[in-house]
Short mmCIF file of C-alpha atoms in Angstrom, two decimals:
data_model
loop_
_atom_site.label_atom_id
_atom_site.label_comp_id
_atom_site.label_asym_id
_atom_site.label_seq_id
_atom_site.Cartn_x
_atom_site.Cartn_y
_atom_site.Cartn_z
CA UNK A 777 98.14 149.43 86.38
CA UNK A 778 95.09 147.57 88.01
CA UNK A 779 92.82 149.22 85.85
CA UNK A 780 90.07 147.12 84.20
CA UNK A 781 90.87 145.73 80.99
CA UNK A 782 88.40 144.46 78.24
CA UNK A 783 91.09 141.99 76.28
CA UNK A 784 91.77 140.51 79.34
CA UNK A 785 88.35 140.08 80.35
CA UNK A 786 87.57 138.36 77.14
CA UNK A 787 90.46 136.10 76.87
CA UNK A 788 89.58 135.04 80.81
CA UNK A 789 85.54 134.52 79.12
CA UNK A 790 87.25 132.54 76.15
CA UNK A 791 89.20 130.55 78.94
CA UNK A 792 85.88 129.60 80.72
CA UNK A 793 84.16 128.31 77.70
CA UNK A 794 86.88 126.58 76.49
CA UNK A 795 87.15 124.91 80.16
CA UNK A 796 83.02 124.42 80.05
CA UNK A 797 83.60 122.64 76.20
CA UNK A 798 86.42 120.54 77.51
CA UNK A 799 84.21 118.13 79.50
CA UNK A 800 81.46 118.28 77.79
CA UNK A 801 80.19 114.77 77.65
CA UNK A 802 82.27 111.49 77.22
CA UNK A 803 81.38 111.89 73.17
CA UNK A 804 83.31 115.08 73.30
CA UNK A 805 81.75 116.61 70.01
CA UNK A 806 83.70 119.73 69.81
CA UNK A 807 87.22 117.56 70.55
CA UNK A 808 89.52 115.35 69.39
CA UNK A 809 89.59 111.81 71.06
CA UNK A 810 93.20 111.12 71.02
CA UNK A 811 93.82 114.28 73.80
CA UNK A 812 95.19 113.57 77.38
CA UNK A 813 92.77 111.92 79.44
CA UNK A 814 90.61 115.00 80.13
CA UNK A 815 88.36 115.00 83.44
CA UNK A 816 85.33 116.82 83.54
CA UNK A 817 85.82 118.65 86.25
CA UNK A 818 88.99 120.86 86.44
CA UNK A 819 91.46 119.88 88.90
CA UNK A 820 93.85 121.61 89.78
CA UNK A 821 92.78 125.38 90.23
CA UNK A 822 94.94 127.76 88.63
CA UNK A 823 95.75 131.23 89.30
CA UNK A 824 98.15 133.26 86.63
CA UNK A 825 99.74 136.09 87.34
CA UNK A 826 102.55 137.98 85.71
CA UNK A 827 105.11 140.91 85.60
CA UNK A 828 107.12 142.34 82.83
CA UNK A 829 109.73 139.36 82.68
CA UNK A 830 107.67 136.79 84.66
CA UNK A 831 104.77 134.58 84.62
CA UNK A 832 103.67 133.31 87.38
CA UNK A 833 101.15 130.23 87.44
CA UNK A 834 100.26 128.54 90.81
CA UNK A 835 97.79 125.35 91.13
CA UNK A 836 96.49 124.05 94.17
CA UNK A 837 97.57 120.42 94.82
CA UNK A 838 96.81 119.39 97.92
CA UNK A 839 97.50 116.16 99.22
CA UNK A 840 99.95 115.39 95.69
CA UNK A 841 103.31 114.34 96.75
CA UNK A 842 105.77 117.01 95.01
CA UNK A 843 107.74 114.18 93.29
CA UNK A 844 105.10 112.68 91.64
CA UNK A 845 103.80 115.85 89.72
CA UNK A 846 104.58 115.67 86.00
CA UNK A 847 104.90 119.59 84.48
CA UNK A 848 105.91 119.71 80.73
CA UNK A 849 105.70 122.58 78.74
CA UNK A 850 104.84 123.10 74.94
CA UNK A 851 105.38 126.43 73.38
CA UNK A 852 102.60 128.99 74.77
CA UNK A 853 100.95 125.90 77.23
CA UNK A 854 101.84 124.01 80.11
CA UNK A 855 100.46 120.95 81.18
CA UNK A 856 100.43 119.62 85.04
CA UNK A 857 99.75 115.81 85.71
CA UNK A 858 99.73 113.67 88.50
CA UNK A 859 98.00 112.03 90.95
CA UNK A 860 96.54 112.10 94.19
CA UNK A 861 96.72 108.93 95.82
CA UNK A 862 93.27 107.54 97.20
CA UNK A 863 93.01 107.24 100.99
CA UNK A 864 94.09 104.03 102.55
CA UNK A 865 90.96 102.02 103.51
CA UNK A 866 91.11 99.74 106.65
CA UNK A 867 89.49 97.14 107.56
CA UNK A 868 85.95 97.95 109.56
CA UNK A 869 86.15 101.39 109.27
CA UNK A 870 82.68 103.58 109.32
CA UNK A 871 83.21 106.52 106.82
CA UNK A 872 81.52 109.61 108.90
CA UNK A 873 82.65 111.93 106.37
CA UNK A 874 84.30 111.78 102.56
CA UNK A 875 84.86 115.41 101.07
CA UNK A 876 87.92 114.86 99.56
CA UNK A 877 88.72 113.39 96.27
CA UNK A 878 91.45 111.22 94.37
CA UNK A 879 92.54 110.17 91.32
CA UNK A 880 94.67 111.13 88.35
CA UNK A 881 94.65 114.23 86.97
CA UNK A 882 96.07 116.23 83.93
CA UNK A 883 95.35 119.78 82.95
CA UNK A 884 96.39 121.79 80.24
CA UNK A 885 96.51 125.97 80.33
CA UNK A 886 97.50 128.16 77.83
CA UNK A 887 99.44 131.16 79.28
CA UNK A 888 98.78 134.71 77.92
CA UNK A 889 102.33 135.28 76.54
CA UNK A 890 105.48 133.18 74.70
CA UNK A 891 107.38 131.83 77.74
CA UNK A 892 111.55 130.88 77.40
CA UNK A 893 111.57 127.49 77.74
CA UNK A 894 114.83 126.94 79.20
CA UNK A 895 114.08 129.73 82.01
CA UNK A 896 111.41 127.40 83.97
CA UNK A 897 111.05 126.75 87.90
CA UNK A 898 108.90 125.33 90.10
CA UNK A 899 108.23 124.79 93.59
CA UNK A 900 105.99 123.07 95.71
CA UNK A 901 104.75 124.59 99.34
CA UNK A 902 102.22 123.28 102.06
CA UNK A 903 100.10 122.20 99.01
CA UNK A 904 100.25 125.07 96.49
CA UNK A 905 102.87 124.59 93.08
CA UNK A 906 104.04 127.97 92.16
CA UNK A 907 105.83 128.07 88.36
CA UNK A 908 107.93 130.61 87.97
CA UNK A 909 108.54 131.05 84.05
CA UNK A 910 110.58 133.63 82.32
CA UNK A 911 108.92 135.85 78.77
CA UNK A 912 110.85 135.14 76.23
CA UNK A 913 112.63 138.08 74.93
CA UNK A 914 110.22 139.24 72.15
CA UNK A 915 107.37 139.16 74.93
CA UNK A 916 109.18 141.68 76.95
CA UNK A 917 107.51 145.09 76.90
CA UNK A 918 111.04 147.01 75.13
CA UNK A 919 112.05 150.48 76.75
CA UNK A 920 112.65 152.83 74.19
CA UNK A 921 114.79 156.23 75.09
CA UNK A 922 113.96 158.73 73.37
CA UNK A 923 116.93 161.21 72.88
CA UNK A 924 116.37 165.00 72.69
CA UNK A 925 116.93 165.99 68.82
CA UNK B 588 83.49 104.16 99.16
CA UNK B 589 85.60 105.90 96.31
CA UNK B 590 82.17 107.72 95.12
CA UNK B 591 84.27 110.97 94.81
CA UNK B 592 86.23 111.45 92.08
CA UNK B 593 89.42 113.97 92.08
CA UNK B 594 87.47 116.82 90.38
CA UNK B 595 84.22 116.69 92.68
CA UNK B 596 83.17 119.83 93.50
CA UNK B 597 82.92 121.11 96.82
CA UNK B 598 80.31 123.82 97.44
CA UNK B 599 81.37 125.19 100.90
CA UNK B 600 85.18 125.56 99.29
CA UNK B 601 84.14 128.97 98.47
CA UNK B 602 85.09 132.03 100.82
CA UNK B 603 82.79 132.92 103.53
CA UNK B 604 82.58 134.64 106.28
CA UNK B 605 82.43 133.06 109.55
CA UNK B 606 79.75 135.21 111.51
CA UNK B 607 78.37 138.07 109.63
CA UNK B 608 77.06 140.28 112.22
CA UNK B 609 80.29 139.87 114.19
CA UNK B 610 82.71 139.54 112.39
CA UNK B 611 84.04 140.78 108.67
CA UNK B 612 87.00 138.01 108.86
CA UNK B 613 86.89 135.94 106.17
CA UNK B 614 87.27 131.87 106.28
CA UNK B 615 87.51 129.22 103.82
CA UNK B 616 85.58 125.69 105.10
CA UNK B 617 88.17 123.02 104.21
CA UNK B 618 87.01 119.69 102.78
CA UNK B 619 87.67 117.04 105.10
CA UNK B 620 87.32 112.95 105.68
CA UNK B 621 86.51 111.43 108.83
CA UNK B 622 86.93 108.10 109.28
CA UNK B 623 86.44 106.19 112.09
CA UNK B 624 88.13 102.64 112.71
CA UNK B 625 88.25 100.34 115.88
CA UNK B 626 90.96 102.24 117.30
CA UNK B 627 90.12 105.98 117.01
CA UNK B 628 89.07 108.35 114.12
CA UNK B 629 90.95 110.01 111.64
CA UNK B 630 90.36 113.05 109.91
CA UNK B 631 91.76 114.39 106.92
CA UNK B 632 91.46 117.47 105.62
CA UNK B 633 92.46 119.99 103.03
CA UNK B 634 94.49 122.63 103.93
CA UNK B 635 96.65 124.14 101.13
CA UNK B 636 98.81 127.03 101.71
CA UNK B 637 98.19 126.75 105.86
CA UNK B 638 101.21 127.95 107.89
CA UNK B 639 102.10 124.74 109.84
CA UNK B 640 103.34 126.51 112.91
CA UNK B 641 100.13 128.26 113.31
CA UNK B 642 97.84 125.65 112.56
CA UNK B 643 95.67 125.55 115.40
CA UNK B 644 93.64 122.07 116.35
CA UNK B 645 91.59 122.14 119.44
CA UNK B 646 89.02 120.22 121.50
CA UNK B 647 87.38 122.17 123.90
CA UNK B 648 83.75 120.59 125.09
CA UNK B 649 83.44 118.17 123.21
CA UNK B 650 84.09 120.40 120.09
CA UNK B 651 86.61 119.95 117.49
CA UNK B 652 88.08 123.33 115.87
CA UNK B 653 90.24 123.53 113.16
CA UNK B 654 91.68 127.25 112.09
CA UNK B 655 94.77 128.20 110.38
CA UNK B 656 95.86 131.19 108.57
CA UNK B 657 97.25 131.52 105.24
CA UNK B 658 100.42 132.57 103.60
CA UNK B 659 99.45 133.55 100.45
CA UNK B 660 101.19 136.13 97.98
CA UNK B 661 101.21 135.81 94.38
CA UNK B 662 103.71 137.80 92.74
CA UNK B 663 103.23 140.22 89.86
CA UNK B 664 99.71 141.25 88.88
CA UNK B 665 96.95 138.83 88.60
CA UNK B 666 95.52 137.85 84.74
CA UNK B 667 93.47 135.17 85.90
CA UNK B 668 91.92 133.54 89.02
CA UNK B 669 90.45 130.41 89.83
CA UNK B 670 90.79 129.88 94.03
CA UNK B 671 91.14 132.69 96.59
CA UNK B 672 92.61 131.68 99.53
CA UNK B 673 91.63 133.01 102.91
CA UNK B 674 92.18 131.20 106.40
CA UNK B 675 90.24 128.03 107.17
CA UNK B 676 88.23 127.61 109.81
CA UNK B 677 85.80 124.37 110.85
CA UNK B 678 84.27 122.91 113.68
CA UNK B 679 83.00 119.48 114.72
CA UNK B 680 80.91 117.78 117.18
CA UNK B 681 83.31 114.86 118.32
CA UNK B 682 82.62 111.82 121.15
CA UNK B 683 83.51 112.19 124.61
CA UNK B 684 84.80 109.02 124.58
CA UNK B 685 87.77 109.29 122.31
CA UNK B 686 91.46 109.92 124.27
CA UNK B 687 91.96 113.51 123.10
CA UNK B 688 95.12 113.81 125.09
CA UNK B 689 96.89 110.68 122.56
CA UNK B 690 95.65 112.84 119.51
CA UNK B 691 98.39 112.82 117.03
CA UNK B 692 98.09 116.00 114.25
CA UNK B 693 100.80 116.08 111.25
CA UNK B 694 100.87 118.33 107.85
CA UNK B 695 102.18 117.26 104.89
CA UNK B 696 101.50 118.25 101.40
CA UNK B 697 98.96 120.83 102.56
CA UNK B 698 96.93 118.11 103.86
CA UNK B 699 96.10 117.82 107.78
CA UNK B 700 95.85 113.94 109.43
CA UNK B 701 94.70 114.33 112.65
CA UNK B 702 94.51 110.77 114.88
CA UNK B 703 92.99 110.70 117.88
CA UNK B 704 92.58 106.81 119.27
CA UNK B 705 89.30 105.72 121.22
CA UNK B 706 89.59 105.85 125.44
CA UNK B 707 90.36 102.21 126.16
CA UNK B 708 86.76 102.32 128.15
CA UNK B 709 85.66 103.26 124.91
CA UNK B 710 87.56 100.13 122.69
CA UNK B 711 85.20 97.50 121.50
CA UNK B 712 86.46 94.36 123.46
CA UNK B 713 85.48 90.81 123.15
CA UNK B 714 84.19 88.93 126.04
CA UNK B 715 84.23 85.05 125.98
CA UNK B 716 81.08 83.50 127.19
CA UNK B 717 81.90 80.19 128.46
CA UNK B 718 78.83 77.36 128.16
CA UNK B 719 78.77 75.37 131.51
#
């Protein structure tokens, strides 16, 4: 079932642009003021993924102490916040290199089918969250027998 | 000094390949910080989803190589995808004079601090100058 599907293709393009509007400017024209503290620049990356009972959504948080990630979910969205605590700076040190970021973060996905809230896990590996979250039962794709008449 | 907020952008996070007439393996160039303070240098860097007991950091000439490979399997079928994950690989130019036998590597969190303290020859030291 990897073939290539259009729906999904456009939902994924509708996800971009809604992620492009999201940070668009600090005047946010096309959003309410009163939402969580959006940053401009998503953090963390998301990957979905699903199976007929399961959806599957893993974020990349290095460096974010397990404990300290905040994961609530709302009927079809689920939002992960946190923060990733700045490097200690010493005294007299010579920065040769700074790649890496910090800060607080929130982020807010909508996932592509009704989840059962009570059926919810996470875990947290080397860096990578993985949410494990069941369909709720009218998601399920049904098997229907068909008897012989 | 905190000029980089969470969400910056890093360019070389992308997948790459290391060498392309060589080889087809492909490596992901972590982000990393180096900092350097009067007792050695520390580097940090990003290494989500490395396997810690093959996480490989070397010094060999004067170059510093970090590689590790990555466990990565995502269950079901994918719907949408943000990060690919492939094994990282990056090298540095680092002094002669630091004491790589002292280095000290951990990995927590997905994040690699690697320590390796300054050759006492090396140490800044303070010498008195007494005025006859």
């Amino acid at each position: 079932m990897a073939s290539w599907d259009v729906f999904r293709e456009l939902d994924n393009l509708r996800r971009e642009i809604d992620e492009a509007f999201r940070g668009a400017g600090l005047n946010r024209p096309f959003g309410t003021a009163v939402l969580s503290p959006a940053t401009a620049r998503r953090f963390p990356l998301v990957n979905f993924s699903e199976d007929e009972g399961h959806i599957y959504v893993e974020a990349l948080v290095p460096g974010v102490d397990p404990k300290e990630i905040d994961l609530s979910v709302l009927r079809n969205t689920v939002t992960i916040s946190g923060e990733r605590k700045p490097f200690v700076e010493q005294q007299g040190q010579i920065v040769h290199r700074s790649e890496l970021g910090s800060g607080k973060f929130s982020r807010t996905l909508e996932l592509p089918a009704d989840i059962d809230p009570n059926n919810i896990s996470a875990e947290c590996r080397d860096g990578i969250m993985t949410v494990t979250m069941a369909k709720a039962e009218h998601a399920k794709p049904k098997k229907i027998d068909i008897r012989p008449a | 000094m905190a000029a980089h907020g969470i969400t910056e952008k890093n360019e070389e996070r992308a997948v790459q390949s290391r060498e392309e007439t060589r080889s087809s393996e492909k490596y992901i160039k972590p982000a990393v910080n180096i900092i350097e303070t009067e007792e050695g240098l520390t580097l940090t860097a990003d290494l989500p989803g490395a396997i810690k007991d093959a996480l490989d950091v070397n010094v060999e000439k004067g170059i510093l190589t970090i590689s590790a490979p990555v466990n990565h399997n995502m269950p079901g079928r994918p719907d949408y995808t943000e990060f690919e994950l492939a094994s990282y690989y990056r090298q540095f130019s680092i002094p002669e004079s630091l004491d790589h036998e002292k280095a000290k590597a951990e990995f927590t969190n997905g994040i690699l601090t690697l320590r390796v303290p300054k050759a006492e020859v090396a140490k800044p030291r303070k010498i008195e100058v007494k005025v006859g």
